[in-house]
Coordinates of N, CA and C and ligand atoms in Angstrom, one line a residue:
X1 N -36.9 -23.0 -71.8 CA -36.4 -21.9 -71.0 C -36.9 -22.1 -69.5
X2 N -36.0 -21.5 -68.6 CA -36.5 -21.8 -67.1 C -36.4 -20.5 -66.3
X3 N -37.3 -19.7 -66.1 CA -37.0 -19.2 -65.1 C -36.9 -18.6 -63.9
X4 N -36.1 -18.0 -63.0 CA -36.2 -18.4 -61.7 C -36.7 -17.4 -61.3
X5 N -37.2 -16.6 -60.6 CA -37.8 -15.2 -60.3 C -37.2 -15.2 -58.7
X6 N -36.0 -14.4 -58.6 CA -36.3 -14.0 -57.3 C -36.7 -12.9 -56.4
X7 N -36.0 -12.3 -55.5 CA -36.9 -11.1 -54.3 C -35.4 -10.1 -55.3
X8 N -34.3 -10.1 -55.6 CA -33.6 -8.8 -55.4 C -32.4 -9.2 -56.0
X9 N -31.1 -8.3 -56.7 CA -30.0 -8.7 -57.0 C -29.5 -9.5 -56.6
X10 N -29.3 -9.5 -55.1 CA -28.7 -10.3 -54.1 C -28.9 -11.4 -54.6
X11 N -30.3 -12.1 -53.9 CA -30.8 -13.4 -54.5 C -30.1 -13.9 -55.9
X12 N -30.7 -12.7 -56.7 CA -30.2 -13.4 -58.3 C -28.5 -13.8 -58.0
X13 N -28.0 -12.8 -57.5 CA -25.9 -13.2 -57.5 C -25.9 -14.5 -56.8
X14 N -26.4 -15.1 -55.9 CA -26.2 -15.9 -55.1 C -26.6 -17.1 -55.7
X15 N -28.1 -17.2 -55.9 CA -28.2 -18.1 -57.5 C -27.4 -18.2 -58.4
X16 N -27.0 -17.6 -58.8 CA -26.6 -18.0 -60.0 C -25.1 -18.1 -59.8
X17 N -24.2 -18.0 -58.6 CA -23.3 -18.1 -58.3 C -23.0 -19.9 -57.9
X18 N -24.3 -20.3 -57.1 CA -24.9 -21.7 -57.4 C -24.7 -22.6 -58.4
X19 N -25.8 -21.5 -59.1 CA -25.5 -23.0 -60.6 C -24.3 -23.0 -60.6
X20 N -23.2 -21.7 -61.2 CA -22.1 -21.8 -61.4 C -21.0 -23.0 -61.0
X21 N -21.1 -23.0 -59.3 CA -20.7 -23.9 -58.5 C -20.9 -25.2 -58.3
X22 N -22.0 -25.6 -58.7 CA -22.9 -26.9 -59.1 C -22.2 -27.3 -60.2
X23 N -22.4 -26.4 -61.2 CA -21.9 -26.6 -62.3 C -20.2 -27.4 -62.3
X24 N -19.0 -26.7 -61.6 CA -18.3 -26.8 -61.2 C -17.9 -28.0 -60.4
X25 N -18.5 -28.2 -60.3 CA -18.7 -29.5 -58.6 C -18.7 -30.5 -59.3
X26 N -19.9 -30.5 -60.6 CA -20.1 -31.5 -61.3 C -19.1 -32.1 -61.8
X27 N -18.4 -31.2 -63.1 CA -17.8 -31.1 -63.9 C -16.3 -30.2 -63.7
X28 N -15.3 -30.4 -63.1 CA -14.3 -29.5 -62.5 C -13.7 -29.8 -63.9
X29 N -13.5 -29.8 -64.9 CA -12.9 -29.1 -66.0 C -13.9 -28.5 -67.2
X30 N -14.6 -27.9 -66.2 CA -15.6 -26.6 -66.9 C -15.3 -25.9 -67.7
X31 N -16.1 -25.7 -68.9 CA -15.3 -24.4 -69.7 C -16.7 -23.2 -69.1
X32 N -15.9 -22.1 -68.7 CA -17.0 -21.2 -67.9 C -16.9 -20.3 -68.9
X33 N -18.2 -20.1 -69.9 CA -18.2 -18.5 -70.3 C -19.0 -17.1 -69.8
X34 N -17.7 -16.3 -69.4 CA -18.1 -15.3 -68.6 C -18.4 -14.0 -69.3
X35 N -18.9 -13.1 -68.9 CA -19.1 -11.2 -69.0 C -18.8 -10.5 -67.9
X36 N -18.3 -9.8 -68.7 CA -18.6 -8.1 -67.5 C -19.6 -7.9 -67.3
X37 N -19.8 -6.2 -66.8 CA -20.7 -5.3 -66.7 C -20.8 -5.1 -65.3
X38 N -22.1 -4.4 -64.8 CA -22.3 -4.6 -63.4 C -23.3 -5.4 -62.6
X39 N -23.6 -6.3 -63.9 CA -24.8 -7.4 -63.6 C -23.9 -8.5 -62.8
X40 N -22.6 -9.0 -63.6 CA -22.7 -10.0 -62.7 C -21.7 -10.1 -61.7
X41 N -21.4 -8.7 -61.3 CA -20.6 -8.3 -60.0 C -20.5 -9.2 -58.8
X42 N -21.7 -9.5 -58.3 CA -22.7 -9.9 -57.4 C -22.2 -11.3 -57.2
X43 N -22.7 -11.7 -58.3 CA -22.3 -13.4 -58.7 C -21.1 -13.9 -58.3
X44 N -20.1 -13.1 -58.9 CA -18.3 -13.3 -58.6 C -18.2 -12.8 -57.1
X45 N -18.4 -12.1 -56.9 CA -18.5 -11.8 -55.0 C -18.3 -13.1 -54.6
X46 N -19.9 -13.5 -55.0 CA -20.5 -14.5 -54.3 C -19.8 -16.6 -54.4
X47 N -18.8 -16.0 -55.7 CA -17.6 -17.3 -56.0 C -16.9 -17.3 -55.4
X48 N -16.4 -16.1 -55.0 CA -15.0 -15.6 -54.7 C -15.4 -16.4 -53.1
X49 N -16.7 -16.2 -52.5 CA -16.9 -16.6 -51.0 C -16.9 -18.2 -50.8
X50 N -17.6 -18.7 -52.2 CA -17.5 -20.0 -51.9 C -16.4 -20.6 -52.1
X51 N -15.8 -19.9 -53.3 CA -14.2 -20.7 -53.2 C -13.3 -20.6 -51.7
X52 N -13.5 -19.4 -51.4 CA -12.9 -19.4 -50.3 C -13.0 -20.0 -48.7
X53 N -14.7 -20.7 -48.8 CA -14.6 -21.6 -47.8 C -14.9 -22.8 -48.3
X54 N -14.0 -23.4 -49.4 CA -13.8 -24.0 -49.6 C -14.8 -25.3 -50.7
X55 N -15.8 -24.1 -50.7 CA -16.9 -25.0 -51.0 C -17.2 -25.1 -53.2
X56 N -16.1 -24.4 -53.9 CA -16.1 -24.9 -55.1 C -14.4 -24.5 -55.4
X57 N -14.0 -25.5 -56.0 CA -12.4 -25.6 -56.5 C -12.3 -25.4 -58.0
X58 N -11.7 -24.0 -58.5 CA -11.7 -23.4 -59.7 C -10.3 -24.1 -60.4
X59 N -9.2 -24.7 -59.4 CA -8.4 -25.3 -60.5 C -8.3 -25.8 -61.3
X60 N -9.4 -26.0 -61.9 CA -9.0 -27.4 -63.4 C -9.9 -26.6 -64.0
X61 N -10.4 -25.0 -64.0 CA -11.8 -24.6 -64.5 C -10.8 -23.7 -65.6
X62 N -12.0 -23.6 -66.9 CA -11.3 -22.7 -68.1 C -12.3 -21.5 -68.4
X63 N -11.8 -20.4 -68.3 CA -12.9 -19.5 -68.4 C -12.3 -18.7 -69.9
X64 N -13.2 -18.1 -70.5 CA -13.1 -17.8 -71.9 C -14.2 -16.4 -71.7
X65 N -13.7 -15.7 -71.9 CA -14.7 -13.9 -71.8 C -15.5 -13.7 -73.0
X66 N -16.6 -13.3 -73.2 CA -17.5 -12.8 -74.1 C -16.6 -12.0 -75.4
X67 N -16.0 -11.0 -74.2 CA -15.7 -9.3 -75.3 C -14.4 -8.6 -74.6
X68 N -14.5 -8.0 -75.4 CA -13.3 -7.0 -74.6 C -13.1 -5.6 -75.9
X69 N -13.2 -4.4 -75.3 CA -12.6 -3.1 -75.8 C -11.6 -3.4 -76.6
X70 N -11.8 -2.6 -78.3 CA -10.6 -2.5 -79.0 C -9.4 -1.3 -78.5
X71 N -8.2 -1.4 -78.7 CA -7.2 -0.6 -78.3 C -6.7 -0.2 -77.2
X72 N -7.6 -1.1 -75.7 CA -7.6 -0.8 -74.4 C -6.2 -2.1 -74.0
X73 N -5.0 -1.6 -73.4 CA -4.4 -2.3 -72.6 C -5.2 -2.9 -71.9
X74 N -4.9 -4.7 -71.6 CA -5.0 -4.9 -70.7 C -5.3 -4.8 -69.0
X75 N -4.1 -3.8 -69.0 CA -3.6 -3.2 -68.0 C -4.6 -2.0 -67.5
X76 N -5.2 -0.8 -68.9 CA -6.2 -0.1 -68.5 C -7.6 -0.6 -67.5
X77 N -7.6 0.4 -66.7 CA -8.9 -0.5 -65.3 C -10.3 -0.3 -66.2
X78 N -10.5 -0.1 -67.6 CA -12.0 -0.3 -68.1 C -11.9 -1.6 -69.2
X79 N -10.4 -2.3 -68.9 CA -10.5 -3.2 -69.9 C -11.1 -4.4 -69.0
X80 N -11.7 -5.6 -70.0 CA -12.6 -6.7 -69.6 C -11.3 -7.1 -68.9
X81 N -9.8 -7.3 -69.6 CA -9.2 -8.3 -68.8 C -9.3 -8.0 -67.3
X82 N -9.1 -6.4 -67.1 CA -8.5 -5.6 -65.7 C -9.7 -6.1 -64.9
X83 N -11.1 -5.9 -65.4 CA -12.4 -5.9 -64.8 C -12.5 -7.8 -64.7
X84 N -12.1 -8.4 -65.2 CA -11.9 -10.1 -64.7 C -10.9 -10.4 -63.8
X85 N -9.6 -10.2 -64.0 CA -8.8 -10.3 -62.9 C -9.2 -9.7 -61.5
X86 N -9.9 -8.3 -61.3 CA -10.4 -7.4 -60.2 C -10.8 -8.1 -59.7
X87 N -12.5 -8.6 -60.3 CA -14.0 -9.1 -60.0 C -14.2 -10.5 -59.8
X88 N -12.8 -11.3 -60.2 CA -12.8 -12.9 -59.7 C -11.7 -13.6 -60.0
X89 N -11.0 -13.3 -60.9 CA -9.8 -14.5 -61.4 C -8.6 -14.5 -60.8
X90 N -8.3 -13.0 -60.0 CA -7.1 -13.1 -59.6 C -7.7 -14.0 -57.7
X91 N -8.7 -13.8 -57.2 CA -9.2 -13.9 -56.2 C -9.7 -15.3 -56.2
X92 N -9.6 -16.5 -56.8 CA -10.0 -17.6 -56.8 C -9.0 -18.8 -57.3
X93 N -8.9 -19.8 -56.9 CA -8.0 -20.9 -57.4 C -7.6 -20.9 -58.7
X94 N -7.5 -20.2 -59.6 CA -7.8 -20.7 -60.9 C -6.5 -20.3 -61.7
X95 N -6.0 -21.5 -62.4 CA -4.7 -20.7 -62.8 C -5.3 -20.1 -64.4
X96 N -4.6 -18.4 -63.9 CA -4.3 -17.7 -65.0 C -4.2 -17.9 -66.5
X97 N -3.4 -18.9 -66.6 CA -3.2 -19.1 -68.2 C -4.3 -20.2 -68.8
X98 N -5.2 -20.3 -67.8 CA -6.5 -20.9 -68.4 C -7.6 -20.1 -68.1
X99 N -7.3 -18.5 -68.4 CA -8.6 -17.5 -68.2 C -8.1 -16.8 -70.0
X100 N -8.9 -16.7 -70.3 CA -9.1 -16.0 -71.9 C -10.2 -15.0 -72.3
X101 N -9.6 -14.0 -72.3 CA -10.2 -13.0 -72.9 C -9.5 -12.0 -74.5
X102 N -10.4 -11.9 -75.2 CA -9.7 -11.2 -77.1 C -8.8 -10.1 -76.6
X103 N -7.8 -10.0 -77.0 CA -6.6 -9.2 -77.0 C -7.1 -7.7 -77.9
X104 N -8.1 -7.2 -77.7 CA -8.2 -6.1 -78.2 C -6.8 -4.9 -78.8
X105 N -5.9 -4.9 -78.1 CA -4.7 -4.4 -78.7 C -4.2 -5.1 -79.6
X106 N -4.5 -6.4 -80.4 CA -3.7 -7.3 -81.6 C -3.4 -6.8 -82.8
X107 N -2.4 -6.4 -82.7 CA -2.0 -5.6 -84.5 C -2.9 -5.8 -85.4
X108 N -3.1 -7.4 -85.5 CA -3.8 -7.9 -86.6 C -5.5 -8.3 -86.2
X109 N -6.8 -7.2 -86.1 CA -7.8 -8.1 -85.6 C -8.3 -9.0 -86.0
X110 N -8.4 -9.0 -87.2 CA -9.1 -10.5 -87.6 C -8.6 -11.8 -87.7
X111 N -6.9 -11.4 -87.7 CA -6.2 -12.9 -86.9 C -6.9 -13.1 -85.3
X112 N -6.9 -12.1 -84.8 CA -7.6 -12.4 -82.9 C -8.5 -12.6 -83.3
X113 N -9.2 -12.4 -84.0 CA -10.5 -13.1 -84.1 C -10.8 -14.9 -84.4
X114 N -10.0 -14.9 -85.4 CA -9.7 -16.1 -86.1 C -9.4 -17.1 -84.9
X115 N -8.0 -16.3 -83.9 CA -7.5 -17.5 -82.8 C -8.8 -17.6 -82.1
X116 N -9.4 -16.7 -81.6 CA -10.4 -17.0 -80.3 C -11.3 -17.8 -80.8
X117 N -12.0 -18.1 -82.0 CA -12.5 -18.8 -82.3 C -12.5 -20.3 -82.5
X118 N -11.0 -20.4 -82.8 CA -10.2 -21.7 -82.9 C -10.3 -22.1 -81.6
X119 N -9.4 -20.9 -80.5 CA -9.5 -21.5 -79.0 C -11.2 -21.8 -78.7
X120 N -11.7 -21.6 -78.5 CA -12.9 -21.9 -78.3 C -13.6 -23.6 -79.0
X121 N -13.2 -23.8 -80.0 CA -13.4 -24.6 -80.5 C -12.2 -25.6 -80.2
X122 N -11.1 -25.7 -79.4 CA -9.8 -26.3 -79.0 C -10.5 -26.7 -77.3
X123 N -11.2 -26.0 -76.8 CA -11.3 -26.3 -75.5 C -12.5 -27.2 -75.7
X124 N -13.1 -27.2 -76.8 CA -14.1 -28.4 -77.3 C -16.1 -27.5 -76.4
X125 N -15.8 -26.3 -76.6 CA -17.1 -25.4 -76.9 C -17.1 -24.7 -75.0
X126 N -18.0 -24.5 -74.9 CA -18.4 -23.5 -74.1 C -19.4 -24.4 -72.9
X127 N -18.9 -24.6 -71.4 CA -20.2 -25.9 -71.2 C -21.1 -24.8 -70.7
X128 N -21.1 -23.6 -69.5 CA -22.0 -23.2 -69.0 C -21.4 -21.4 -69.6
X129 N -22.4 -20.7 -69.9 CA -22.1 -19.5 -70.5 C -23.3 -18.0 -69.6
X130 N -22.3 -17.8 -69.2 CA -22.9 -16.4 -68.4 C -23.3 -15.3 -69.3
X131 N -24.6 -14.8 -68.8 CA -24.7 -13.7 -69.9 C -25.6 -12.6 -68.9
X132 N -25.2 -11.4 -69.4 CA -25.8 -10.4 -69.4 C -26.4 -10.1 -70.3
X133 N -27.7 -8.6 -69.9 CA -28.1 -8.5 -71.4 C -28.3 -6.8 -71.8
X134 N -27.7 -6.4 -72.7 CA -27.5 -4.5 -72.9 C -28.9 -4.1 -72.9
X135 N -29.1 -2.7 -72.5 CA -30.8 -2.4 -72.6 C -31.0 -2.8 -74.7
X136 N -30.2 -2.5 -75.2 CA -30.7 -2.6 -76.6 C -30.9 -4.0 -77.2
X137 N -30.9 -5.2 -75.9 CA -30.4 -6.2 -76.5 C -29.8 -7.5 -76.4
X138 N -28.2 -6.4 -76.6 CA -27.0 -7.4 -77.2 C -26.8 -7.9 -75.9
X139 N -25.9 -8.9 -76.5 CA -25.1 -10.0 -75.6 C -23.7 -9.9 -76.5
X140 N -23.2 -10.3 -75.2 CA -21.5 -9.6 -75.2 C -22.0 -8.4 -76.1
X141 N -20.8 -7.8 -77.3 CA -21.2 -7.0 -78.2 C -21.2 -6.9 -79.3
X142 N -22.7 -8.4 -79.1 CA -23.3 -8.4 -80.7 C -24.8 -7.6 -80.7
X143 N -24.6 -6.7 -80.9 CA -25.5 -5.2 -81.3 C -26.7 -5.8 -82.1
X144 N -27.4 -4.9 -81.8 CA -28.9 -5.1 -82.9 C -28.1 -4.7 -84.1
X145 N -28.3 -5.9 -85.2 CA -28.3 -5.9 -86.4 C -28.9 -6.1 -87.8
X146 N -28.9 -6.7 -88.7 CA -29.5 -7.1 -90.0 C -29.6 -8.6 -89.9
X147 N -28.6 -8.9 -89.1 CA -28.4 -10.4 -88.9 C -27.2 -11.1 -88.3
X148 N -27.5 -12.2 -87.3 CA -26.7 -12.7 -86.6 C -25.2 -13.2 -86.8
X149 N -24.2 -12.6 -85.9 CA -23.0 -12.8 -86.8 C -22.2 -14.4 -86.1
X150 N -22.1 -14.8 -86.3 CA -21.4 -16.4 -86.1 C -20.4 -16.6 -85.1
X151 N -19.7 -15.9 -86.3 CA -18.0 -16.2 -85.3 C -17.3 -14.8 -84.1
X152 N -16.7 -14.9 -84.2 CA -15.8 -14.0 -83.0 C -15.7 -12.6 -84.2
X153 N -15.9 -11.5 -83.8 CA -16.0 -10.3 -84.6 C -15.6 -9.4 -84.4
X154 N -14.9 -8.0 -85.4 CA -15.2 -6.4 -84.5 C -16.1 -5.8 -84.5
X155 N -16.6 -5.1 -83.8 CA -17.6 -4.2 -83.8 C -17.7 -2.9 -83.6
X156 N -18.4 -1.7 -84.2 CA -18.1 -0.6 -84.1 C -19.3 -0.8 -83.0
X157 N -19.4 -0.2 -82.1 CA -20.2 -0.3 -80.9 C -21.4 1.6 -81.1
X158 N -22.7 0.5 -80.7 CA -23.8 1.6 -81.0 C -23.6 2.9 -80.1
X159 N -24.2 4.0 -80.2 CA -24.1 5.1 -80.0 C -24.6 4.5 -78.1
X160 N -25.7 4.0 -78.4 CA -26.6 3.6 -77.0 C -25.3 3.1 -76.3
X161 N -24.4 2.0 -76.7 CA -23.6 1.0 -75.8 C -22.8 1.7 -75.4
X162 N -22.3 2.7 -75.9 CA -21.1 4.2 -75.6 C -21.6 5.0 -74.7
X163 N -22.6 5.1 -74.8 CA -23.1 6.0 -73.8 C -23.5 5.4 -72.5
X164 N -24.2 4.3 -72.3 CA -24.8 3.1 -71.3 C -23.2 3.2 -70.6
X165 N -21.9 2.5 -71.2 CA -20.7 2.6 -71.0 C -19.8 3.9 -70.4
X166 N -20.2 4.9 -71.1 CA -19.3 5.8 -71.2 C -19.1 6.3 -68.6
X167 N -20.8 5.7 -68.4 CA -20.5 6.1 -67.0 C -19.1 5.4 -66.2
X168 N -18.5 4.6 -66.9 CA -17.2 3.9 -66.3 C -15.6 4.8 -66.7
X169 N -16.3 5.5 -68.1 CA -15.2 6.5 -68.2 C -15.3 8.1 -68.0
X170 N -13.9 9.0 -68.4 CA -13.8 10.3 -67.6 C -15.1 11.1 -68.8
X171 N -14.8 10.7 -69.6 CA -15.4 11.7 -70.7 C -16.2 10.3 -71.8
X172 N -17.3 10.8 -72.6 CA -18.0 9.7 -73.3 C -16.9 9.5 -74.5
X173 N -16.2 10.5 -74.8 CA -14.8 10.2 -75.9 C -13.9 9.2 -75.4
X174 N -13.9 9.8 -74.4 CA -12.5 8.1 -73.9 C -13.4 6.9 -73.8
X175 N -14.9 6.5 -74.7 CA -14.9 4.8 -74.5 C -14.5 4.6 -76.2
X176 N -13.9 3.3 -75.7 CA -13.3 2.5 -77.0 C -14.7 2.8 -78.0
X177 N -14.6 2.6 -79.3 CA -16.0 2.9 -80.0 C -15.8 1.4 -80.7
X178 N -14.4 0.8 -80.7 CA -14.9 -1.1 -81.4 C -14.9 -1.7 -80.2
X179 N -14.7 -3.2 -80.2 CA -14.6 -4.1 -79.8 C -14.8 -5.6 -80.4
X180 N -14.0 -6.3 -80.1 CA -13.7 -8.0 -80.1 C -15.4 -8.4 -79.6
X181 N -15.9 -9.2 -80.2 CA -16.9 -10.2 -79.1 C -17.0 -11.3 -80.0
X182 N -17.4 -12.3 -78.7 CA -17.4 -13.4 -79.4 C -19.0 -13.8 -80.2
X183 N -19.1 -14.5 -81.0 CA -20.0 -14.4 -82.0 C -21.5 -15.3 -81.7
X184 N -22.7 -15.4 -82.4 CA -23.6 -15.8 -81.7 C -23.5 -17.7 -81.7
X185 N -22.5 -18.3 -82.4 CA -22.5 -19.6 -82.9 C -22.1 -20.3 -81.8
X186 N -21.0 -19.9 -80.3 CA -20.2 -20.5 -79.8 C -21.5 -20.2 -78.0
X187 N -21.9 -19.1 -78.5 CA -23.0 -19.3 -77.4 C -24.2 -20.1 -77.2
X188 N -24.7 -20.1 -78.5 CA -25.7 -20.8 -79.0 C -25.4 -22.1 -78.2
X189 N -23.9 -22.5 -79.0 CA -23.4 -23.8 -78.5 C -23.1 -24.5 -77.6
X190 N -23.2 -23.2 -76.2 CA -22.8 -23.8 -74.9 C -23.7 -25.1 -74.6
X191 N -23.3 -25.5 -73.6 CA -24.4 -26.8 -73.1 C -25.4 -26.0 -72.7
X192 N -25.0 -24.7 -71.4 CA -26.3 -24.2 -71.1 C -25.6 -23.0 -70.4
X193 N -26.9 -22.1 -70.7 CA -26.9 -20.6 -70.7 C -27.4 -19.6 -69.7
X194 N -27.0 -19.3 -69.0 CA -27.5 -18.3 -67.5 C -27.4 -17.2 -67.6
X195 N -28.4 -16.7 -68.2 CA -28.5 -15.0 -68.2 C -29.1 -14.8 -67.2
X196 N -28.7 -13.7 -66.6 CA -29.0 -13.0 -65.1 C -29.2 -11.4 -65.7
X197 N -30.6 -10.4 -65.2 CA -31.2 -9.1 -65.5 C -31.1 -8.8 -64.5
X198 N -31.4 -7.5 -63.9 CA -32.0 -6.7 -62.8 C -32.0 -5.3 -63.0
X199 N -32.9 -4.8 -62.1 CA -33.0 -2.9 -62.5 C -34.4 -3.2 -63.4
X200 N -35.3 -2.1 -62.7 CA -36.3 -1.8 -63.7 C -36.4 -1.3 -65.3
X201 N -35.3 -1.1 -65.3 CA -34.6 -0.2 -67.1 C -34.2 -1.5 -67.5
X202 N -34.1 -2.7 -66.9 CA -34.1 -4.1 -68.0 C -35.3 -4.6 -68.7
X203 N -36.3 -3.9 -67.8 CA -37.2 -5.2 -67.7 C -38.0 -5.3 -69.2
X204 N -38.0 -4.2 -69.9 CA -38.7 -4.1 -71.5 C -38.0 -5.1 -72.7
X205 N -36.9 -5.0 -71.8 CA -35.6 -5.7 -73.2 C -36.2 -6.9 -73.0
X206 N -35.9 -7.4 -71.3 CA -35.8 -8.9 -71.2 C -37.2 -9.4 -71.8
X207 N -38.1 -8.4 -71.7 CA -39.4 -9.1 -71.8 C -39.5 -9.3 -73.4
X208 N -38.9 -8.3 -74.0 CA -39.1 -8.3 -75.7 C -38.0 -9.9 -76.3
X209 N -36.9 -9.6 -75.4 CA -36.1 -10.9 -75.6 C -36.5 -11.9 -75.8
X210 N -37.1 -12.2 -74.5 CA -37.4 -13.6 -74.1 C -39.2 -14.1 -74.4
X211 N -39.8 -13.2 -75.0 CA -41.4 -13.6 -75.2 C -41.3 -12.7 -76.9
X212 N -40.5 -11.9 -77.4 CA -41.1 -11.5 -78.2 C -40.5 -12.0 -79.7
X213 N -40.7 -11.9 -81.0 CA -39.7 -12.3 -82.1 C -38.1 -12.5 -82.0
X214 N -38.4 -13.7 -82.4 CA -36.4 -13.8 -82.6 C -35.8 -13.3 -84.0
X215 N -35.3 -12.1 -83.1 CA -34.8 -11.1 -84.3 C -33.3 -10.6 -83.8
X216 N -32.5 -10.5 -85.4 CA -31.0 -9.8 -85.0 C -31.5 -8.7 -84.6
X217 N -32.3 -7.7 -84.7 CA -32.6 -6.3 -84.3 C -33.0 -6.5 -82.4
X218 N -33.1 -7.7 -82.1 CA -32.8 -8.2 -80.4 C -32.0 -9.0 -80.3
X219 N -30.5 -9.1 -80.3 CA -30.0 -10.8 -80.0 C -30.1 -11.4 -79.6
X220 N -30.6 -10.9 -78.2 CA -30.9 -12.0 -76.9 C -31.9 -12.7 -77.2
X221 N -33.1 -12.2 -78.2 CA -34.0 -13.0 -78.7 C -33.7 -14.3 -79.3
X222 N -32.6 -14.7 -79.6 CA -32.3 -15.9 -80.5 C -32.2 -17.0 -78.8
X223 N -31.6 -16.2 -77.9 CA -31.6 -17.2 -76.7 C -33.1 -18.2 -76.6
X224 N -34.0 -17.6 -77.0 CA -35.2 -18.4 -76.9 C -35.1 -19.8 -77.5
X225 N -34.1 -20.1 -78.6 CA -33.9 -21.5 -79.5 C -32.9 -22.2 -78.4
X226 N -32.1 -21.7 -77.5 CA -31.3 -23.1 -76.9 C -32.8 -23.6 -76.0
X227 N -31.5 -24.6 -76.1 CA -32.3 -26.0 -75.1 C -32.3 -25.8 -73.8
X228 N -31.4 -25.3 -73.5 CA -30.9 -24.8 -71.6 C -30.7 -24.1 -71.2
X229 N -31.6 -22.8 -71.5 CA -31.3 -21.5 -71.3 C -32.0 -21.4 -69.5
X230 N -31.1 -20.9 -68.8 CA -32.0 -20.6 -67.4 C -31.9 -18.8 -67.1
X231 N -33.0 -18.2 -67.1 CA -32.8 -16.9 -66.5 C -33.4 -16.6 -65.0
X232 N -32.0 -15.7 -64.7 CA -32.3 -15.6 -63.2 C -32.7 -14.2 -62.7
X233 N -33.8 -14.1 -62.8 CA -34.1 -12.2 -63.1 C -35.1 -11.6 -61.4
X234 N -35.0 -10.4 -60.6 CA -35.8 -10.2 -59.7 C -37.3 -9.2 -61.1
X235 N -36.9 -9.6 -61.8 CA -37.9 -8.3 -62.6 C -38.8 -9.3 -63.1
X236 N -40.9 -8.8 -63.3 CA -41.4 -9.3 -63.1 C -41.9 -9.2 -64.8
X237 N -42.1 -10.7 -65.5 CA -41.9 -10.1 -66.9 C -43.3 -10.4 -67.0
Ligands
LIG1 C1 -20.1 -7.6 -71.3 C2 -21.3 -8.1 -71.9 C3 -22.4 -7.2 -72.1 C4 -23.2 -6.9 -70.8 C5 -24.3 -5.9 -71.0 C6 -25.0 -5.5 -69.7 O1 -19.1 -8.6 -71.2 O2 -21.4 -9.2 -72.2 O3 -23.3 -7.7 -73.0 O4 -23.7 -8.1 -70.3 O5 -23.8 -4.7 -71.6 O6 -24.2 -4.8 -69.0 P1 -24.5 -4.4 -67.5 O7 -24.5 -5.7 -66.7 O8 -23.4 -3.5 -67.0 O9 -25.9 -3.8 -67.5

């Protein structure tokens, strides 16, 4: 594990906006795995600037999303897709029909689960994989559990993540209570993994995460077994 300590959000988005780009530069048929939230806001800002002066080319890039709300239209502004198109994909070179995020409206979930797993395994894995991390934890939304779940899943989402969430909706009833996420096997498997923290209300998780037992009752804790995990955090652990 590596990592970077900087002065402030800022710094962290800019970094890690970097590797991203680096990443990219290296390798322009990237498979990028992305998150929401409002951690990595910053970061996509900060792509959206470099693509735009020209300094990293998203065309040949494939991006594949963590998670996404059960039952939420696309179209709804608290869905991951609406919050990816917003926060970078419509705003950067990158053609659309190579950005993928779980169809949370699919008749059938556990067929969407089944595809996203296959796609994921079709684009031949995950090379760099962005992560945030929930105060309870999880990554995407694989929740503290009994034990790590593998593949692409649904989830009834904890009381804590509904509520952490619910400040993006009108009332704590209108958040979706499942969701799609992709499972702990395909992250694991990235080549390498950039979790980015900030806010002093992280800093207990990250520290229990990243120094304390690898346990499903912390998921992030299993991050500690890759090989190329880099975290980009201003919090002092
Ligand atoms: C969302 C995701 C989540 C978030 C986590 C932190 O795609 O992967 O695991 O990273 O909930 O969210 P913020 O950044 O809003 O604190």
């Amino acid at each position: 594990m590596r990592i970077i300590k900087v002065k402030n959000y800022e710094e962290m988005s800019k970094i890690a906006a970097d590797i991203i780009a680096a990443q990219i530069t290296l390798h322009p048929q990237t498979v990028l795995g992305l998150a929401t939230g409002s951690t990595p806001i910053g970061t996509y800002e900060r792509l959206i600037e470099l693509c735009n002066n020209g300094d990293v080319d998203f065309s040949q890039v494939t991006t594949i999303n963590l998670d996404e709300y059960c039952d939420l239209d696309p179209t709804h502004e608290q869905s991951y897709r609406y919050f990816m198109n917003k926060h970078l994909l419509t705003k950067v070179n990158i053609d659309l029909e190579n950005t993928h995020v779980p169809n949370g409206k699919a008749a059938d979930i556990d067929a969407e689960c089944k595809r996203y797993d296959e796609l994921i395994q079709k684009k031949g894995g995950i090379d760099l994989q962005l992560l945030g991390i929930g105060h309870n934890g999880h990554i995407g939304f694989n929740e503290p559990s009994d034990e790590f779940v593998m593949g692409t899943h649904c989830v009834n989402l904890k009381e804590s993540t509904i509520n952490a969430n619910s400040r993006f909706f009108n009332t704590t009833d209108d958040v979706p209570k499942r969701a799609i996420t992709m499972g702990i096997k395909p992250i694991m498997q990235a080549g390498r993994i950039l979790l980015i923290a900030s806010g002093d209300d992280k800093k207990d998780i990250l520290k229990k995460a990243l120094f304390g037992p690898v346990t499903p009752l912390v998921p992030a804790s299993i991050l500690q077994l890759h090989k190329n995990l880099i975290v980009v955090t201003p919090l002092d652990l």
